[in-house]
């Protein structure tokens, strides 16, 4: 693209890429001096020039101006980057039917359900915390909500690949950092708001305001879909110009869940849509998946998909690995893997585990808490497990530069009556839990789902994923070597 197509009165020079990371080699690039949480791009202009930048966008006075380089001073670099990224990548979001999902829990599940139901008739991409997928392409995830340049670049790739729609997980941090400011959304979904990301936002009010801004920025042609059962549900959309549609268990919801039945292998319920009722059956389990599915149904139906088609396609949805995934390798007890890492998410999984576990049997949980994030919730996590579980094994979960044992000890401050172990190595912790299980017990492996990485002090490291480890341990140790003794690292 020519520079004068991005900035009026700029020379007619070809810009091959736009960039906000001075370390990347980008020939003939336009560099944006973005201020991040730790670094300020203004300090690395020379590095960007050495790596190929021929023009620089900045908001502060620079120490040095190099001859032959074009400089554009603006009031807000991020606002300008949003406008330029949208232009540079051909306003890709306007060529897609865009679904954005935000909330503490359920974003990934809802986005994937919408993608799966739409795909047979309308090629749909997905950008989320688990992966980036469109057509036959499957890429590793970047951030839950990618940065501005990456996001617009991916959307453009989707358009070029023939996609007609896209689903996007919209995080509160992403909204706060203006990553979706220049993305045009047709449908925006709110799931719930619970204690999370307070290390970044500081207070629940700030967290709420970040989520709310996503809906405030919608135009009058968009549709805002909100969970009326959540205390923040109606507040979230009260200032939105978009058309508001509600869902939930409440009879006042436009899409109202009635007479639901939760089973070990699926869920059935009646969904009242305005004045008409529809029977829904699905292979998804648990009450919160019922809510996630309903949110997806609302978005699909409001976008024009007939309810009869939705009814048929949600009967057998693809099992998302590491999301309420029941694993059966021939063992005589339940094993459930889930990515739950918030207090609300954990509560819902524990409630479901209670519903499927006979009263004389145990719930054994493997869980931890991430390092360098929201330390306040650690004791709450311990307290919650203490209420529901019969055995707790505390282990690592993206410890970053904190000690896994110290994190576990902070969680343990919330444990009063339940026996617990601290086994820092996650593989060993999972093995111990599975070897402790008796017939009809339920073993929960929580926090990582099927993520193939572990955040440690040296950065992101490769990790097998909980699902793979559970299957391996069941085959290798529990089923073949039943009864083998195993040494506890520490017991209280």
mmCIF file of N, CA, C and O in Angstrom, residues 384-455:
data_model
loop_
_atom_site.group_PDB
_atom_site.id
_atom_site.type_symbol
_atom_site.label_atom_id
_atom_site.label_comp_id
_atom_site.label_asym_id
_atom_site.label_seq_id
_atom_site.Cartn_x
_atom_site.Cartn_y
_atom_site.Cartn_z
ATOM 1 N N UNK A 384 -13.203 -23.047 48.011
ATOM 2 C CA UNK A 384 -14.229 -23.662 47.173
ATOM 3 C C UNK A 384 -13.994 -25.165 47.038
ATOM 4 O O UNK A 384 -14.927 -25.977 47.178
ATOM 5 N N UNK A 385 -12.765 -25.572 46.805
ATOM 6 C CA UNK A 385 -12.451 -27.001 46.713
ATOM 7 C C UNK A 385 -12.700 -27.693 48.046
ATOM 8 O O UNK A 385 -13.140 -28.848 48.092
ATOM 9 N N UNK A 386 -12.446 -26.979 49.114
ATOM 10 C CA UNK A 386 -12.663 -27.518 50.456
ATOM 11 C C UNK A 386 -14.135 -27.855 50.682
ATOM 12 O O UNK A 386 -14.471 -28.810 51.385
ATOM 13 N N UNK A 387 -15.042 -27.080 50.079
ATOM 14 C CA UNK A 387 -16.477 -27.290 50.246
ATOM 15 C C UNK A 387 -16.979 -28.527 49.501
ATOM 16 O O UNK A 387 -17.889 -29.207 49.951
ATOM 17 N N UNK A 388 -16.381 -28.804 48.340
ATOM 18 C CA UNK A 388 -16.923 -29.839 47.457
ATOM 19 C C UNK A 388 -16.116 -31.136 47.407
ATOM 20 O O UNK A 388 -16.677 -32.187 47.075
ATOM 21 N N UNK A 389 -14.838 -31.066 47.683
ATOM 22 C CA UNK A 389 -13.953 -32.203 47.373
ATOM 23 C C UNK A 389 -13.623 -33.043 48.603
ATOM 24 O O UNK A 389 -13.694 -32.579 49.743
ATOM 25 N N UNK A 390 -13.228 -34.282 48.342
ATOM 26 C CA UNK A 390 -12.827 -35.205 49.402
ATOM 27 C C UNK A 390 -11.313 -35.392 49.445
ATOM 28 O O UNK A 390 -10.765 -35.868 50.429
ATOM 29 N N UNK A 391 -10.633 -35.014 48.370
ATOM 30 C CA UNK A 391 -9.175 -35.061 48.306
ATOM 31 C C UNK A 391 -8.714 -33.998 47.316
ATOM 32 O O UNK A 391 -9.278 -33.879 46.218
ATOM 33 N N UNK A 392 -7.718 -33.213 47.706
ATOM 34 C CA UNK A 392 -7.220 -32.124 46.871
ATOM 35 C C UNK A 392 -5.734 -32.329 46.624
ATOM 36 O O UNK A 392 -4.961 -32.554 47.565
ATOM 37 N N UNK A 393 -5.330 -32.251 45.360
ATOM 38 C CA UNK A 393 -3.907 -32.313 45.017
ATOM 39 C C UNK A 393 -3.551 -31.002 44.331
ATOM 40 O O UNK A 393 -4.062 -30.684 43.254
ATOM 41 N N UNK A 394 -2.701 -30.224 44.977
ATOM 42 C CA UNK A 394 -2.297 -28.915 44.467
ATOM 43 C C UNK A 394 -1.017 -29.054 43.654
ATOM 44 O O UNK A 394 -0.063 -29.712 44.081
ATOM 45 N N UNK A 395 -0.997 -28.417 42.496
ATOM 46 C CA UNK A 395 0.135 -28.583 41.592
ATOM 47 C C UNK A 395 0.381 -27.305 40.794
ATOM 48 O O UNK A 395 -0.282 -26.284 40.997
ATOM 49 N N UNK A 396 1.329 -27.377 39.856
ATOM 50 C CA UNK A 396 1.675 -26.211 39.042
ATOM 51 C C UNK A 396 0.613 -25.934 37.975
ATOM 52 O O UNK A 396 -0.025 -26.832 37.451
ATOM 53 N N UNK A 397 0.467 -24.642 37.684
ATOM 54 C CA UNK A 397 -0.421 -24.205 36.609
ATOM 55 C C UNK A 397 0.097 -22.864 36.098
ATOM 56 O O UNK A 397 -0.246 -21.812 36.621
ATOM 57 N N UNK A 398 0.978 -22.904 35.125
ATOM 58 C CA UNK A 398 1.616 -21.690 34.610
ATOM 59 C C UNK A 398 2.217 -20.845 35.741
ATOM 60 O O UNK A 398 1.819 -19.686 35.948
ATOM 61 N N UNK A 399 3.183 -21.387 36.473
ATOM 62 C CA UNK A 399 3.720 -20.676 37.631
ATOM 63 C C UNK A 399 4.517 -19.417 37.294
ATOM 64 O O UNK A 399 4.746 -18.576 38.151
ATOM 65 N N UNK A 400 4.973 -19.299 36.050
ATOM 66 C CA UNK A 400 5.827 -18.185 35.628
ATOM 67 C C UNK A 400 7.056 -18.115 36.554
ATOM 68 O O UNK A 400 7.720 -19.113 36.721
ATOM 69 N N UNK A 401 7.325 -16.968 37.142
ATOM 70 C CA UNK A 401 8.541 -16.889 37.973
ATOM 71 C C UNK A 401 8.252 -17.082 39.462
ATOM 72 O O UNK A 401 9.086 -16.769 40.312
ATOM 73 N N UNK A 402 7.073 -17.601 39.790
ATOM 74 C CA UNK A 402 6.759 -17.924 41.191
ATOM 75 C C UNK A 402 7.012 -19.401 41.451
ATOM 76 O O UNK A 402 6.971 -20.232 40.543
ATOM 77 N N UNK A 403 7.229 -19.743 42.689
ATOM 78 C CA UNK A 403 7.413 -21.141 43.076
ATOM 79 C C UNK A 403 6.058 -21.846 43.097
ATOM 80 O O UNK A 403 5.124 -21.384 43.768
ATOM 81 N N UNK A 404 5.916 -22.969 42.390
ATOM 82 C CA UNK A 404 4.654 -23.717 42.412
ATOM 83 C C UNK A 404 4.237 -24.105 43.830
ATOM 84 O O UNK A 404 3.064 -24.095 44.168
ATOM 85 N N UNK A 405 5.231 -24.443 44.663
ATOM 86 C CA UNK A 405 4.913 -24.833 46.035
ATOM 87 C C UNK A 405 4.364 -23.648 46.822
ATOM 88 O O UNK A 405 3.393 -23.790 47.576
ATOM 89 N N UNK A 406 4.944 -22.483 46.643
ATOM 90 C CA UNK A 406 4.464 -21.304 47.374
ATOM 91 C C UNK A 406 3.055 -20.917 46.924
ATOM 92 O O UNK A 406 2.229 -20.508 47.738
ATOM 93 N N UNK A 407 2.792 -21.049 45.632
ATOM 94 C CA UNK A 407 1.438 -20.789 45.135
ATOM 95 C C UNK A 407 0.465 -21.773 45.777
ATOM 96 O O UNK A 407 -0.620 -21.395 46.245
ATOM 97 N N UNK A 408 0.864 -23.053 45.810
ATOM 98 C CA UNK A 408 0.009 -24.092 46.402
ATOM 99 C C UNK A 408 -0.250 -23.815 47.880
ATOM 100 O O UNK A 408 -1.372 -24.009 48.372
ATOM 101 N N UNK A 409 0.752 -23.341 48.574
ATOM 102 C CA UNK A 409 0.590 -23.047 49.998
ATOM 103 C C UNK A 409 -0.384 -21.884 50.225
ATOM 104 O O UNK A 409 -1.109 -21.853 51.221
ATOM 105 N N UNK A 410 -0.415 -20.937 49.281
ATOM 106 C CA UNK A 410 -1.383 -19.840 49.386
ATOM 107 C C UNK A 410 -2.803 -20.346 49.145
ATOM 108 O O UNK A 410 -3.739 -19.926 49.826
ATOM 109 N N UNK A 411 -2.957 -21.256 48.181
ATOM 110 C CA UNK A 411 -4.275 -21.871 47.942
ATOM 111 C C UNK A 411 -4.711 -22.632 49.194
ATOM 112 O O UNK A 411 -5.873 -22.584 49.603
ATOM 113 N N UNK A 412 -3.757 -23.336 49.797
ATOM 114 C CA UNK A 412 -4.051 -24.188 50.959
ATOM 115 C C UNK A 412 -4.551 -23.397 52.164
ATOM 116 O O UNK A 412 -5.192 -23.963 53.056
ATOM 117 N N UNK A 413 -4.299 -22.102 52.194
ATOM 118 C CA UNK A 413 -4.805 -21.280 53.301
ATOM 119 C C UNK A 413 -6.330 -21.270 53.325
ATOM 120 O O UNK A 413 -6.945 -20.989 54.357
ATOM 121 N N UNK A 414 -6.950 -21.583 52.187
ATOM 122 C CA UNK A 414 -8.403 -21.640 52.126
ATOM 123 C C UNK A 414 -8.964 -23.022 52.391
ATOM 124 O O UNK A 414 -10.177 -23.218 52.377
ATOM 125 N N UNK A 415 -8.076 -24.007 52.621
ATOM 126 C CA UNK A 415 -8.518 -25.385 52.878
ATOM 127 C C UNK A 415 -8.544 -25.628 54.377
ATOM 128 O O UNK A 415 -7.533 -25.476 55.054
ATOM 129 N N UNK A 416 -9.688 -26.042 54.884
ATOM 130 C CA UNK A 416 -9.850 -26.213 56.333
ATOM 131 C C UNK A 416 -9.969 -27.676 56.743
ATOM 132 O O UNK A 416 -9.291 -28.144 57.651
ATOM 133 N N UNK A 417 -10.817 -28.449 56.031
ATOM 134 C CA UNK A 417 -11.137 -29.796 56.489
ATOM 135 C C UNK A 417 -10.707 -30.911 55.544
ATOM 136 O O UNK A 417 -10.615 -32.067 55.941
ATOM 137 N N UNK A 418 -10.442 -30.583 54.305
ATOM 138 C CA UNK A 418 -10.182 -31.617 53.300
ATOM 139 C C UNK A 418 -8.700 -31.982 53.248
ATOM 140 O O UNK A 418 -7.853 -31.081 53.180
ATOM 141 N N UNK A 419 -8.369 -33.284 53.242
ATOM 142 C CA UNK A 419 -6.957 -33.688 53.093
ATOM 143 C C UNK A 419 -6.411 -33.204 51.745
ATOM 144 O O UNK A 419 -7.130 -33.216 50.746
ATOM 145 N N UNK A 420 -5.151 -32.770 51.753
ATOM 146 C CA UNK A 420 -4.572 -32.328 50.491
ATOM 147 C C UNK A 420 -3.093 -32.680 50.405
ATOM 148 O O UNK A 420 -2.414 -32.869 51.408
ATOM 149 N N UNK A 421 -2.623 -32.783 49.167
ATOM 150 C CA UNK A 421 -1.216 -33.006 48.872
ATOM 151 C C UNK A 421 -0.699 -31.844 48.045
ATOM 152 O O UNK A 421 -1.461 -31.200 47.330
ATOM 153 N N UNK A 422 0.590 -31.600 48.143
ATOM 154 C CA UNK A 422 1.248 -30.675 47.229
ATOM 155 C C UNK A 422 2.247 -31.497 46.411
ATOM 156 O O UNK A 422 3.207 -32.044 46.957
ATOM 157 N N UNK A 423 1.984 -31.613 45.127
ATOM 158 C CA UNK A 423 2.875 -32.321 44.208
ATOM 159 C C UNK A 423 3.159 -31.356 43.069
ATOM 160 O O UNK A 423 2.331 -31.165 42.181
ATOM 161 N N UNK A 424 4.314 -30.737 43.097
ATOM 162 C CA UNK A 424 4.608 -29.643 42.180
ATOM 163 C C UNK A 424 4.590 -30.054 40.721
ATOM 164 O O UNK A 424 4.111 -29.309 39.863
ATOM 165 N N UNK A 425 5.110 -31.222 40.406
ATOM 166 C CA UNK A 425 5.128 -31.682 39.020
ATOM 167 C C UNK A 425 3.721 -32.109 38.596
ATOM 168 O O UNK A 425 3.121 -32.995 39.206
ATOM 169 N N UNK A 426 3.193 -31.495 37.560
ATOM 170 C CA UNK A 426 1.787 -31.713 37.189
ATOM 171 C C UNK A 426 1.523 -33.141 36.721
ATOM 172 O O UNK A 426 0.475 -33.714 37.013
ATOM 173 N N UNK A 427 2.468 -33.721 36.006
ATOM 174 C CA UNK A 427 2.301 -35.110 35.551
ATOM 175 C C UNK A 427 2.151 -36.029 36.764
ATOM 176 O O UNK A 427 1.252 -36.872 36.830
ATOM 177 N N UNK A 428 3.043 -35.877 37.735
ATOM 178 C CA UNK A 428 2.997 -36.719 38.934
ATOM 179 C C UNK A 428 1.714 -36.493 39.726
ATOM 180 O O UNK A 428 1.154 -37.422 40.308
ATOM 181 N N UNK A 429 1.255 -35.229 39.758
ATOM 182 C CA UNK A 429 0.018 -34.908 40.485
ATOM 183 C C UNK A 429 -1.184 -35.615 39.851
ATOM 184 O O UNK A 429 -2.031 -36.191 40.547
ATOM 185 N N UNK A 430 -1.238 -35.596 38.532
ATOM 186 C CA UNK A 430 -2.340 -36.263 37.821
ATOM 187 C C UNK A 430 -2.259 -37.767 38.042
ATOM 188 O O UNK A 430 -3.274 -38.433 38.310
ATOM 189 N N UNK A 431 -1.053 -38.316 37.975
ATOM 190 C CA UNK A 431 -0.891 -39.752 38.191
ATOM 191 C C UNK A 431 -1.352 -40.145 39.591
ATOM 192 O O UNK A 431 -2.059 -41.140 39.781
ATOM 193 N N UNK A 432 -0.979 -39.341 40.579
ATOM 194 C CA UNK A 432 -1.368 -39.657 41.958
ATOM 195 C C UNK A 432 -2.889 -39.663 42.118
ATOM 196 O O UNK A 432 -3.466 -40.570 42.737
ATOM 197 N N UNK A 433 -3.550 -38.662 41.545
ATOM 198 C CA UNK A 433 -5.006 -38.569 41.662
ATOM 199 C C UNK A 433 -5.689 -39.784 41.040
ATOM 200 O O UNK A 433 -6.614 -40.366 41.632
ATOM 201 N N UNK A 434 -5.226 -40.188 39.875
ATOM 202 C CA UNK A 434 -5.839 -41.321 39.188
ATOM 203 C C UNK A 434 -5.587 -42.632 39.923
ATOM 204 O O UNK A 434 -6.436 -43.527 39.943
ATOM 205 N N UNK A 435 -4.423 -42.753 40.541
ATOM 206 C CA UNK A 435 -4.117 -43.980 41.282
ATOM 207 C C UNK A 435 -4.862 -44.056 42.610
ATOM 208 O O UNK A 435 -5.068 -45.134 43.159
ATOM 209 N N UNK A 436 -5.289 -42.890 43.119
ATOM 210 C CA UNK A 436 -6.051 -42.868 44.372
ATOM 211 C C UNK A 436 -7.522 -43.215 44.173
ATOM 212 O O UNK A 436 -8.215 -43.580 45.116
ATOM 213 N N UNK A 437 -8.010 -43.095 42.947
ATOM 214 C CA UNK A 437 -9.445 -43.226 42.686
ATOM 215 C C UNK A 437 -9.969 -44.641 42.898
ATOM 216 O O UNK A 437 -9.353 -45.618 42.471
ATOM 217 N N UNK A 438 -11.118 -44.727 43.550
ATOM 218 C CA UNK A 438 -11.838 -45.991 43.735
ATOM 219 C C UNK A 438 -13.016 -46.028 42.757
ATOM 220 O O UNK A 438 -13.355 -45.007 42.143
ATOM 221 N N UNK A 439 -13.647 -47.191 42.612
ATOM 222 C CA UNK A 439 -14.800 -47.286 41.707
ATOM 223 C C UNK A 439 -15.853 -46.207 41.977
ATOM 224 O O UNK A 439 -16.199 -45.946 43.136
ATOM 225 N N UNK A 440 -16.319 -45.573 40.917
ATOM 226 C CA UNK A 440 -17.367 -44.549 40.914
ATOM 227 C C UNK A 440 -16.951 -43.214 41.514
ATOM 228 O O UNK A 440 -17.773 -42.302 41.637
ATOM 229 N N UNK A 441 -15.682 -43.087 41.925
ATOM 230 C CA UNK A 441 -15.183 -41.767 42.305
ATOM 231 C C UNK A 441 -15.146 -40.870 41.074
ATOM 232 O O UNK A 441 -15.245 -41.340 39.940
ATOM 233 N N UNK A 442 -14.973 -39.577 41.300
ATOM 234 C CA UNK A 442 -14.783 -38.629 40.200
ATOM 235 C C UNK A 442 -13.462 -37.906 40.391
ATOM 236 O O UNK A 442 -13.212 -37.322 41.449
ATOM 237 N N UNK A 443 -12.605 -37.965 39.381
ATOM 238 C CA UNK A 443 -11.335 -37.250 39.395
ATOM 239 C C UNK A 443 -11.447 -36.049 38.457
ATOM 240 O O UNK A 443 -11.794 -36.187 37.283
ATOM 241 N N UNK A 444 -11.158 -34.873 38.986
ATOM 242 C CA UNK A 444 -11.176 -33.642 38.208
ATOM 243 C C UNK A 444 -9.748 -33.153 37.991
ATOM 244 O O UNK A 444 -8.983 -33.032 38.948
ATOM 245 N N UNK A 445 -9.395 -32.888 36.761
ATOM 246 C CA UNK A 445 -8.081 -32.318 36.439
ATOM 247 C C UNK A 445 -8.361 -30.947 35.824
ATOM 248 O O UNK A 445 -8.852 -30.845 34.700
ATOM 249 N N UNK A 446 -8.055 -29.890 36.569
ATOM 250 C CA UNK A 446 -8.539 -28.550 36.215
ATOM 251 C C UNK A 446 -7.420 -27.543 35.966
ATOM 252 O O UNK A 446 -6.322 -27.675 36.490
ATOM 253 N N UNK A 447 -7.746 -26.533 35.165
ATOM 254 C CA UNK A 447 -6.864 -25.380 35.018
ATOM 255 C C UNK A 447 -6.157 -25.242 33.692
ATOM 256 O O UNK A 447 -5.959 -24.129 33.206
ATOM 257 N N UNK A 448 -5.743 -26.360 33.086
ATOM 258 C CA UNK A 448 -4.980 -26.285 31.843
ATOM 259 C C UNK A 448 -5.744 -26.801 30.631
ATOM 260 O O UNK A 448 -5.405 -26.473 29.487
ATOM 261 N N UNK A 449 -6.752 -27.641 30.855
ATOM 262 C CA UNK A 449 -7.482 -28.196 29.719
ATOM 263 C C UNK A 449 -6.546 -28.990 28.838
ATOM 264 O O UNK A 449 -5.830 -29.878 29.298
ATOM 265 N N UNK A 450 -6.495 -28.620 27.561
ATOM 266 C CA UNK A 450 -5.576 -29.306 26.658
ATOM 267 C C UNK A 450 -4.524 -28.352 26.113
ATOM 268 O O UNK A 450 -3.994 -28.544 25.015
ATOM 269 N N UNK A 451 -4.214 -27.313 26.883
ATOM 270 C CA UNK A 451 -3.158 -26.389 26.477
ATOM 271 C C UNK A 451 -1.835 -27.130 26.383
ATOM 272 O O UNK A 451 -1.472 -27.885 27.280
ATOM 273 N N UNK A 452 -1.106 -26.865 25.319
ATOM 274 C CA UNK A 452 0.146 -27.574 25.053
ATOM 275 C C UNK A 452 1.362 -26.751 25.470
ATOM 276 O O UNK A 452 2.421 -26.827 24.854
ATOM 277 N N UNK A 453 1.198 -25.955 26.497
ATOM 278 C CA UNK A 453 2.322 -25.147 26.983
ATOM 279 C C UNK A 453 2.196 -24.947 28.489
ATOM 280 O O UNK A 453 1.122 -25.108 29.068
ATOM 281 N N UNK A 454 3.314 -24.608 29.115
ATOM 282 C CA UNK A 454 3.346 -24.257 30.529
ATOM 283 C C UNK A 454 4.206 -23.004 30.648
ATOM 284 O O UNK A 454 5.354 -22.975 30.194
ATOM 285 N N UNK A 455 3.654 -21.955 31.255
ATOM 286 C CA UNK A 455 4.393 -20.710 31.437
ATOM 287 C C UNK A 455 5.282 -20.834 32.674
ATOM 288 O O UNK A 455 4.791 -20.968 33.788
#
